[in-house]
Tab-separated table of C-alpha atoms in Angstrom:
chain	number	residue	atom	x	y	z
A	1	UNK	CA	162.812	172.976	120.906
A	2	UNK	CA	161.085	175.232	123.114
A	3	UNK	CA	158.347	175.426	120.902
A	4	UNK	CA	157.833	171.953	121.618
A	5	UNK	CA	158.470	171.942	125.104
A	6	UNK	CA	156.010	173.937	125.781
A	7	UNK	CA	153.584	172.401	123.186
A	8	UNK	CA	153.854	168.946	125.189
A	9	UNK	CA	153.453	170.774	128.479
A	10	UNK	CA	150.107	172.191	127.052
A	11	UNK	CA	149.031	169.348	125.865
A	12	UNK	CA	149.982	167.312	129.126
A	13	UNK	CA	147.770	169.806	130.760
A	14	UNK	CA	145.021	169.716	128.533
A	15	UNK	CA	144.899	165.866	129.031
A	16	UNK	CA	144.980	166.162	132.743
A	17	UNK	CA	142.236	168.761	132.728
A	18	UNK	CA	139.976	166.517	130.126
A	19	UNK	CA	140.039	163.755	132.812
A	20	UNK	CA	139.533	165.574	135.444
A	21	UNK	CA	136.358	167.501	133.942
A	22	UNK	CA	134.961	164.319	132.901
A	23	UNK	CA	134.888	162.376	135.698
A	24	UNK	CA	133.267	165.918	137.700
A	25	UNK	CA	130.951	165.741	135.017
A	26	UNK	CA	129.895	162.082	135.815
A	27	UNK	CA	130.214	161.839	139.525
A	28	UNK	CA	126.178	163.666	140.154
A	29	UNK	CA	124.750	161.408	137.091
A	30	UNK	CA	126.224	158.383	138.925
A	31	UNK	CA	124.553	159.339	141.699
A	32	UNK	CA	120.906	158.792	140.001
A	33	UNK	CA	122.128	155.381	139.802
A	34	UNK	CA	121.914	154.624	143.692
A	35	UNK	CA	119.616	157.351	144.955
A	36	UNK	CA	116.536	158.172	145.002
A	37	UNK	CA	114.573	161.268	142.343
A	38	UNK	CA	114.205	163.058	145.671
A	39	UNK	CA	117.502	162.798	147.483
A	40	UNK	CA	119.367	163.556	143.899
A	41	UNK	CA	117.374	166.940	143.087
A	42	UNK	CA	118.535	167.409	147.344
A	43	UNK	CA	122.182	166.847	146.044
A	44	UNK	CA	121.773	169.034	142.952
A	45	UNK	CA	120.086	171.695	144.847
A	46	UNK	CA	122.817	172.199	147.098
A	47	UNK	CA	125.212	171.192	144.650
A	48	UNK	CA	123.893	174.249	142.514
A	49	UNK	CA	124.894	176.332	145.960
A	50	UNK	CA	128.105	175.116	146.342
A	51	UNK	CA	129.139	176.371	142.794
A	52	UNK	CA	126.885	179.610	142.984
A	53	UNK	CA	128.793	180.688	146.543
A	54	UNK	CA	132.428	179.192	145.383
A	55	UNK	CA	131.910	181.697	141.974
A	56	UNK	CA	131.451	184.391	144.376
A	57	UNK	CA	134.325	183.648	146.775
A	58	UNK	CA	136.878	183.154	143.840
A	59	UNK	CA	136.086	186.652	142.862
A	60	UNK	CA	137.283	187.331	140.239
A	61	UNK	CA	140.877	186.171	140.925
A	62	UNK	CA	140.737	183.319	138.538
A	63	UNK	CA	141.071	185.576	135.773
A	64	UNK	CA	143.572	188.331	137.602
A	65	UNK	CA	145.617	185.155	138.345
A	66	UNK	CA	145.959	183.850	134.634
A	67	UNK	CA	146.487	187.249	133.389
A	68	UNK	CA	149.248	188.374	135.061
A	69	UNK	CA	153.135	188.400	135.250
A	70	UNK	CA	154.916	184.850	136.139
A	71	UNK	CA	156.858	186.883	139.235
A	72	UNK	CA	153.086	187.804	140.802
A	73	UNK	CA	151.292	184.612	140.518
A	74	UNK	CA	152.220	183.297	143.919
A	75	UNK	CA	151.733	186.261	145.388
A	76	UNK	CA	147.883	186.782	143.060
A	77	UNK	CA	147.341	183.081	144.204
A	78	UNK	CA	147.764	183.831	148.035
A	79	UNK	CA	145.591	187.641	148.001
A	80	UNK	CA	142.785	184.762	146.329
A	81	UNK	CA	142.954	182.928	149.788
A	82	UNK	CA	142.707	186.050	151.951
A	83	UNK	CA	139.468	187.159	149.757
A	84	UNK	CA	137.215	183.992	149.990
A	85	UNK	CA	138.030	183.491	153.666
A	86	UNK	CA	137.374	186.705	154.192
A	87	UNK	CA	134.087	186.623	152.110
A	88	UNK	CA	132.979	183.040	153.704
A	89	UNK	CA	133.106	184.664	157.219
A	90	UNK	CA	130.954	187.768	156.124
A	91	UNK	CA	128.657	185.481	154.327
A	92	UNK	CA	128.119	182.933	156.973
A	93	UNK	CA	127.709	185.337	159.664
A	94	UNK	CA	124.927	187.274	157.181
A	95	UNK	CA	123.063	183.675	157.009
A	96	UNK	CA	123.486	183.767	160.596
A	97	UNK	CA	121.987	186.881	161.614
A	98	UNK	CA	119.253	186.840	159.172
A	99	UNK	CA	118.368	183.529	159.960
A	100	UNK	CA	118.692	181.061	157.347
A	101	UNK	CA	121.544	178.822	158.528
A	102	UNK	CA	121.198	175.655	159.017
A	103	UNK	CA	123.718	172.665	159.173
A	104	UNK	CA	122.908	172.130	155.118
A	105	UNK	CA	123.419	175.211	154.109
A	106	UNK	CA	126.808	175.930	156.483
A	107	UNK	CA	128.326	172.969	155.145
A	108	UNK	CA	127.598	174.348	151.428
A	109	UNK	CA	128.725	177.688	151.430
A	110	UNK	CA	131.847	176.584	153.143
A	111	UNK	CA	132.138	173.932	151.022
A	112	UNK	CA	131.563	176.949	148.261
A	113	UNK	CA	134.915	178.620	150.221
A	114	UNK	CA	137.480	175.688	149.698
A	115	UNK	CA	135.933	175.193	145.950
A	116	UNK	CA	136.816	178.368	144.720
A	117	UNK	CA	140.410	178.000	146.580
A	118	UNK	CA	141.175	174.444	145.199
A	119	UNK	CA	140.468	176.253	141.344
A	120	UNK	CA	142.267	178.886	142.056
A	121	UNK	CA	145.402	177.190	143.334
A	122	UNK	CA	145.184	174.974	140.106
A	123	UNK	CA	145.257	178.112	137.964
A	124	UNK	CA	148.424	179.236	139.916
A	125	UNK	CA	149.928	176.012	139.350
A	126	UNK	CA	149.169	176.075	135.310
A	127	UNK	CA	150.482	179.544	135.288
A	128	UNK	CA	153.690	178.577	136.871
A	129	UNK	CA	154.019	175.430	134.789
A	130	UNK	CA	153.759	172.759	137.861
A	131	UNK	CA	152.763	169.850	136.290
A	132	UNK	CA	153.425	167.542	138.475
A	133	UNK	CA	151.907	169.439	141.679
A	134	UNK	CA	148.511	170.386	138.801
A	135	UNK	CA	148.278	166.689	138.336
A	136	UNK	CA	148.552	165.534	142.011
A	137	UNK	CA	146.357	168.225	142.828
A	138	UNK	CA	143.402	166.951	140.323
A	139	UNK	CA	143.557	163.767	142.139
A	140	UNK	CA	140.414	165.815	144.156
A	141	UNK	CA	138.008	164.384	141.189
A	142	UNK	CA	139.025	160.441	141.631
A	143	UNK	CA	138.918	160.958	145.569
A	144	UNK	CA	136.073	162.911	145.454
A	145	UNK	CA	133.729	160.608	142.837
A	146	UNK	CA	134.407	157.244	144.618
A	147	UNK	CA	133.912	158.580	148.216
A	148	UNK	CA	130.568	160.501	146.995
A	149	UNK	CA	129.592	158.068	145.499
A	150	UNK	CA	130.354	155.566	148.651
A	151	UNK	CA	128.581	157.990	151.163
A	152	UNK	CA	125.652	158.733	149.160
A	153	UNK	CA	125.430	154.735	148.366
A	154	UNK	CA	125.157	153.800	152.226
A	155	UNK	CA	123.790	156.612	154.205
A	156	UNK	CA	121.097	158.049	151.530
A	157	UNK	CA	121.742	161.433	153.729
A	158	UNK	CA	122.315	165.090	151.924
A	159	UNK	CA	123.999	166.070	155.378
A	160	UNK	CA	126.868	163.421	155.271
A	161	UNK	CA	127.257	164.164	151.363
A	162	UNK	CA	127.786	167.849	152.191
A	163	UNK	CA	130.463	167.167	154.963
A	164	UNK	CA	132.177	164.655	152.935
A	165	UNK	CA	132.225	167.297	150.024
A	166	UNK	CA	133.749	169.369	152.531
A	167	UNK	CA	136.025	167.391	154.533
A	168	UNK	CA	137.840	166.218	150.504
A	169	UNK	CA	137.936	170.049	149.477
A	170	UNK	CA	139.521	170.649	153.476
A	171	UNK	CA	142.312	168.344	153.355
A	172	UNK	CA	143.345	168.893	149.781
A	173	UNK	CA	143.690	172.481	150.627
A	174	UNK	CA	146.441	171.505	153.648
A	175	UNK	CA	148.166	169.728	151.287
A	176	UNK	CA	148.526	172.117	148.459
A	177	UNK	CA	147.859	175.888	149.453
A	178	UNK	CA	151.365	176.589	151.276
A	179	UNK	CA	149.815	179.859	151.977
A	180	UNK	CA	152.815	182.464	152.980
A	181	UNK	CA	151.504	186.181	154.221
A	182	UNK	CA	154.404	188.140	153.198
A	183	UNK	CA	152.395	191.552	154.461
A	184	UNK	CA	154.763	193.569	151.579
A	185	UNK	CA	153.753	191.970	149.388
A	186	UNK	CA	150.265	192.021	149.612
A	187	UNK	CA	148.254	194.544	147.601
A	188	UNK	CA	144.867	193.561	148.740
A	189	UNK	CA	142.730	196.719	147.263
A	190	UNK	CA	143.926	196.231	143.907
A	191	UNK	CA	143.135	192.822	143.658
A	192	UNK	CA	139.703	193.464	145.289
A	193	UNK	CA	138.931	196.001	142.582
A	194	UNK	CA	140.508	194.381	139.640
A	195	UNK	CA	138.518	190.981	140.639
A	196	UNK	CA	135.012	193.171	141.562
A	197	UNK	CA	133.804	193.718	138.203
A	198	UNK	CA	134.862	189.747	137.284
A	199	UNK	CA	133.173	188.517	139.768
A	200	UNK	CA	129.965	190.332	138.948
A	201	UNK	CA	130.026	189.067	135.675
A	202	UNK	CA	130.515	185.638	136.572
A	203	UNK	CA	127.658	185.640	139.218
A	204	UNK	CA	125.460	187.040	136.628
A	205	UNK	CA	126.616	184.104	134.255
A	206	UNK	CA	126.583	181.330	136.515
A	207	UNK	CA	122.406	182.714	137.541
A	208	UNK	CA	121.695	183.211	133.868
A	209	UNK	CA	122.149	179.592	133.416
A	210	UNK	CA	121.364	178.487	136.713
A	211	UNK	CA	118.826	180.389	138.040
A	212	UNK	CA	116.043	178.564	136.226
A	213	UNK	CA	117.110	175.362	138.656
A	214	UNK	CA	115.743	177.262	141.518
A	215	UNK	CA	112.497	178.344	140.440
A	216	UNK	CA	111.559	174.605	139.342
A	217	UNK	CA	112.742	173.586	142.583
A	218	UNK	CA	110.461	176.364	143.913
A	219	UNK	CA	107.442	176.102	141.596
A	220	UNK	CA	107.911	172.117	141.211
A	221	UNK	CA	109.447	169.498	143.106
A	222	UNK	CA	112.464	168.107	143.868
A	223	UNK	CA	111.788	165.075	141.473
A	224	UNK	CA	111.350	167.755	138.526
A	225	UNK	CA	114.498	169.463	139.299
A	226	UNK	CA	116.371	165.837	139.200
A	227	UNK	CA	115.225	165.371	136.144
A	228	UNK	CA	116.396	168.418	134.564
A	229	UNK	CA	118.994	168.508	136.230
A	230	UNK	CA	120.117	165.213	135.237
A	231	UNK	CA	119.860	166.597	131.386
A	232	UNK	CA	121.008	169.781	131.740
A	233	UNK	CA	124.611	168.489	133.413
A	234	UNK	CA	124.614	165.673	130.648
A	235	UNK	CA	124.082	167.871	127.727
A	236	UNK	CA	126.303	170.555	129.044
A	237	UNK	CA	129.120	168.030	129.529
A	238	UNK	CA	131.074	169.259	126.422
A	239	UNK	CA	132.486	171.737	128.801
A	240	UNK	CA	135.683	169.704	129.728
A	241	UNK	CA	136.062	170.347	125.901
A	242	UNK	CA	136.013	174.110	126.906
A	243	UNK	CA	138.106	173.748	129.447
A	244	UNK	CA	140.868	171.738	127.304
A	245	UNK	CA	141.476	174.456	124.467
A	246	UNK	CA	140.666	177.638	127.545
A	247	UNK	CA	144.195	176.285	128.722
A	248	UNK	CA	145.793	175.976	125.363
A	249	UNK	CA	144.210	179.478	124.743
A	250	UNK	CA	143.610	181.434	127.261
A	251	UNK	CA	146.733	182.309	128.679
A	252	UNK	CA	147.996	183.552	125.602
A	253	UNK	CA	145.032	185.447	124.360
A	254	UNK	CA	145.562	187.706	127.572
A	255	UNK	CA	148.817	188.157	126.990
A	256	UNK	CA	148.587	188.542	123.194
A	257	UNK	CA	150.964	191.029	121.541
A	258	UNK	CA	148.254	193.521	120.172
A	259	UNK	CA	144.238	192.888	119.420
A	260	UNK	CA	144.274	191.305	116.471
A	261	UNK	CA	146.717	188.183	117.460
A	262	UNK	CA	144.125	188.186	120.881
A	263	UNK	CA	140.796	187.938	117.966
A	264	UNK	CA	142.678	185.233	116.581
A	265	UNK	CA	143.847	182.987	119.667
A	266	UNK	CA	140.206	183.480	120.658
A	267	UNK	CA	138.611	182.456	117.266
A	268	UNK	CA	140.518	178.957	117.350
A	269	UNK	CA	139.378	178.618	120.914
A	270	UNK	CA	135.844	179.149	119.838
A	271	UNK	CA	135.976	177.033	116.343
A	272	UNK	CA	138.126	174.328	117.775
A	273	UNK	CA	136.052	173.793	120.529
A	274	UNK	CA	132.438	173.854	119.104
A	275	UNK	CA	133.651	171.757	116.532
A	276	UNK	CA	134.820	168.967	118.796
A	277	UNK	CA	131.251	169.445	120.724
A	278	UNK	CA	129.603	168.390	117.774
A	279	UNK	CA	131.420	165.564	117.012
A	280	UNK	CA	131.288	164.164	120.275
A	281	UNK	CA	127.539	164.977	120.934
A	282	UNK	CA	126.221	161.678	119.400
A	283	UNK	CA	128.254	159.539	121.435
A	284	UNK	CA	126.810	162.107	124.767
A	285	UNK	CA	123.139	161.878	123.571
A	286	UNK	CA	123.145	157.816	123.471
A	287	UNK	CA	125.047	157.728	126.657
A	288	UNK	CA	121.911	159.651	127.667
A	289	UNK	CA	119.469	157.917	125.936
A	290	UNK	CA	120.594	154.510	127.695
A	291	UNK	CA	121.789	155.486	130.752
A	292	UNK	CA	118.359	157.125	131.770
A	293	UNK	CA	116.890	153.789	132.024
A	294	UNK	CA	118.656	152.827	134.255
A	295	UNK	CA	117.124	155.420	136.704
A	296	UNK	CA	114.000	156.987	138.200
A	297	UNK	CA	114.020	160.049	136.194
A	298	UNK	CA	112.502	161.192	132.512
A	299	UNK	CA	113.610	161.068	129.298
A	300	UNK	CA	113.505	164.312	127.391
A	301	UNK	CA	115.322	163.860	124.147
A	302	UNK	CA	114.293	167.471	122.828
A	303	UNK	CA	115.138	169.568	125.652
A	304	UNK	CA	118.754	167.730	125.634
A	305	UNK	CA	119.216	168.926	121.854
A	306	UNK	CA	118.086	172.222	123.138
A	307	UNK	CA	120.253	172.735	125.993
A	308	UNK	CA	123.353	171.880	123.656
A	309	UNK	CA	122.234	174.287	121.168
A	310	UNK	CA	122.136	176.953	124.118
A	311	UNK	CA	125.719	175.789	125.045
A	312	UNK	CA	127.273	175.878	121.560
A	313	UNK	CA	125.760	180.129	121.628
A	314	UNK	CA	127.443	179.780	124.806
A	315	UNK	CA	131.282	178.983	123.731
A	316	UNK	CA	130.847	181.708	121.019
A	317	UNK	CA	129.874	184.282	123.748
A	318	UNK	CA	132.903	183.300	125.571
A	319	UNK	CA	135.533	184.270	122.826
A	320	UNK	CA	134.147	187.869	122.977
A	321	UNK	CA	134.556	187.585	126.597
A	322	UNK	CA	138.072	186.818	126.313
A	323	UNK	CA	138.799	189.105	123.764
A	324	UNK	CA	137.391	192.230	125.687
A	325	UNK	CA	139.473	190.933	128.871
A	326	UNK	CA	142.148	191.515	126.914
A	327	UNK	CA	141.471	195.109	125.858
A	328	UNK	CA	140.766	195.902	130.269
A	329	UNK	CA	137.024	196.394	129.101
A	330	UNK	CA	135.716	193.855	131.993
A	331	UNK	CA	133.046	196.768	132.876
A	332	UNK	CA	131.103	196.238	129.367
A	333	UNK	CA	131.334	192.869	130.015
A	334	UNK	CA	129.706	192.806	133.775
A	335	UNK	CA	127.041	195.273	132.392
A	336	UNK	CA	126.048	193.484	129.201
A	337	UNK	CA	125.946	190.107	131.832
A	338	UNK	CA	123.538	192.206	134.053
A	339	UNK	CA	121.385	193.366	131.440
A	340	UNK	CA	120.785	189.505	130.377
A	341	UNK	CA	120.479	188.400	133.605
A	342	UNK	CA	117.546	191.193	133.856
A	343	UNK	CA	115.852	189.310	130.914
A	344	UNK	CA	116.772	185.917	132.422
A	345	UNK	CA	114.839	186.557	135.738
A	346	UNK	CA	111.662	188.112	134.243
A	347	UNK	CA	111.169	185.577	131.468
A	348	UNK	CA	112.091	182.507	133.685
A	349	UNK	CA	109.876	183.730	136.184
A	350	UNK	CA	106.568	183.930	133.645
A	351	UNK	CA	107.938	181.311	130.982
A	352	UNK	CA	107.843	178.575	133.569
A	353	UNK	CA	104.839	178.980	135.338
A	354	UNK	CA	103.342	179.094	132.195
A	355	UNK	CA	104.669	176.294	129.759
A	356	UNK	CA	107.086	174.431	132.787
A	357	UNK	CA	111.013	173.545	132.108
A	358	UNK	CA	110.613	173.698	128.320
A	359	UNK	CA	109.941	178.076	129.119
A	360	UNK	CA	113.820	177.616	130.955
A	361	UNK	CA	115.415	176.151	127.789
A	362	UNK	CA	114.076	178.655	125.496
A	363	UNK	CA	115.249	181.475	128.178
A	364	UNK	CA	118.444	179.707	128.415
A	365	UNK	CA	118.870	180.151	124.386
A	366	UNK	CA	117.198	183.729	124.127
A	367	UNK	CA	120.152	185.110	126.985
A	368	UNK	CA	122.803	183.239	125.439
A	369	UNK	CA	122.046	184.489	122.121
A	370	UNK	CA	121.194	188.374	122.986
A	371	UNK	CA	124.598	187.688	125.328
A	372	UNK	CA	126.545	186.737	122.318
A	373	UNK	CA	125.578	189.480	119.911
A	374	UNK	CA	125.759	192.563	122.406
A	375	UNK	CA	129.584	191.095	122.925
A	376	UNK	CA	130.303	190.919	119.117
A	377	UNK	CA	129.006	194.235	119.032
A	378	UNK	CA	131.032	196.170	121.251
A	379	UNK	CA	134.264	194.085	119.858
A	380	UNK	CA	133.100	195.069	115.985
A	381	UNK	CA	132.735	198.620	118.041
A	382	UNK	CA	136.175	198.361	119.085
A	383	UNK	CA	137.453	197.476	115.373
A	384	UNK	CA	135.502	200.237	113.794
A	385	UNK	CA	137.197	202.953	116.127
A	386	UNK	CA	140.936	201.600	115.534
A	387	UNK	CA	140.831	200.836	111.507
């Protein structure tokens, strides 16, 4: 019975996360509906800011907050609050003082703030097994995608889609933090240091795959990054599949009962979910195929195929990851994430000014790939030493 109590409660979250991923996933390609290519590479660009700054503020706490004992999760979900305000203050006031802030860009990188809160809170409230406050909480996506969508429609203005992003993320915080500083409680420092090395690697993920967005923004235009953009989000969509079987998995790979039950949990994760990918990338790449004519931007039906290729390396990568967090080796992880975000930046940098997006996709595979086997490695490594 309490097997399958707890069954239906994954599976009632897995459902709720599902929708919620998909309709984050389709509230920028809606946009190309009513905007034009220029205004929607604007929204991406920042967009790609918002997430970029938001991975930085979490710090690391997403995966401190999962891992750790049901009696500390309130307490792991509150320290996350202190961090990324603290963080968005000493960022902010560095764009100030060297310069670069402007409206834009304040109303991003706070926007980035609240992000990381709002995903953090939601991982508190899976831990704890609040359904019903998870749920009401992923309302954000249905607010969010009609009011977007709204705003964007009848002003045509990146400044009033960035406060709008901002003013959602703002009031759905009020309504669901119930931060408490209980000052005993609070072990700042340890969180700071067990979230460091997480939130390196995670930077260094997020600009392995994202970084390539900025130079075509740079070397291009903003029409060029809408397109590719527009593809890249589309046939990177399968990550609400991700997301489904991380919260059937991922829980209970970090709190496995000894490595090889963790290999295991993490092995289904991976199979389960490229398998599902691939059955439901047909039904993505028409979707694509039809919807694209309905807008200003290009069709490019091999770099699509591409980028999912990239993204299935991708979800293999990511049950090494989980495995390793599980044996406290975060460290190998953060340096093997810097070393192919080393690669990333040099052959970005010469691959696109040379043969245009196409040199990003093949970057994009070539990182993932080198990513997946240096992981694979050091977990063989780890087998080897313990037989």
């Amino acid at each position: 019975m309490v097997t399958k109590t707890l069954y239906n409660k994954v599976m009632n979250y897995g459902l709720i996360e599902v929708v919620s991923k998909g309709i984050n996933w389709i509230t920028l390609p809606l946009l190309a509906l009513v905007t034009t290519a220029v205004l929607y590479g604007e929204v991406a660009y920042y967009y790609l800011i918002i997430v970029l700054t938001g991975t930085f503020f979490a710090f690391g706490q997403n995966r401190v907050i999962l891992s750790s004992q049901d009696n500390e999760v309130e307490i792991k979900k509150n320290i996350s609050i202190l961090i990324s305000f603290f963080l968005v203050a000493v960022v902010e006031a560095l764009v100030y003082f060297l310069g670069y802030l402007e409206l834009k860009l304040f109303f991003a990188i706070l926007c980035g703030c609240f992000f990381a809160i709002q995903n953090n809170i939601s991982l508190a409230f899976r831990a704890q097994n609040r359904i019903n406050d998870f749920a009401l909480l992923k309302t954000y996506y249905v607010v969010r995608i009609i009011t977007i969508f709204l705003v964007v429609y009848f002003t045509r203005s990146i400044e009033w889609y960035l406060f709008f992003e901002l003013l959602i993320l703002i009031v759905y915080f009020l309504a669901f933090s119930k931060f408490k500083f209980i000052k005993n409680d609070f072990n700042v420092i340890t969180s700071l240091k067990d979230g460091l090395i997480l939130v390196m690697y995670a930077i260094s993920m997020y600009l392995i795959t994202n970084i390539d967005k900025f130079y075509i923004e740079h070397l291009f235009s903003k029409e060029v990054l809408a397109s590719y953009y527009f593809l890249f989000s589309l046939s990177t969509s399968f990550t609400f599949i991700s997301a489904y079987f991380s919260i059937r998995y991922e829980r209970d790979i970090y709190n496995s009962p000894n490595y090889t039950v963790a290999r295991l949990r993490a092995g289904e994760f991976a199979k389960k979910t490229i398998l599902f990918s691939i059955l439901i990338f047909p039904f993505i790449f028409l979707f694509y195929y039809f919807y694209v004519g309905f807008t200003s931007l290009d069709y490019k039906p091999y770099w699509f195929i591409m980028v999912f290729i990239a993204q299935l390396i991708y979800f293999v990568s990511i049950k090494e990851t989980y495995v390793l967090t599980y044996l406290k080796k975060n460290k190998i992880i953060f340096y093997c994430s810097f070393f192919v975000l080393f690669f990333s930046v040099i052959l970005n940098y010469f691959l696109i000014k040379f043969i245009g997006v196409l040199g990003s996709i093949l970057t994009l595979i070539f990182c993932y790939t080198v990513f997946w086997l240096v992981m694979a490695f050091f977990n063989s490594r780890y087998l080897s030493l313990n037989k």
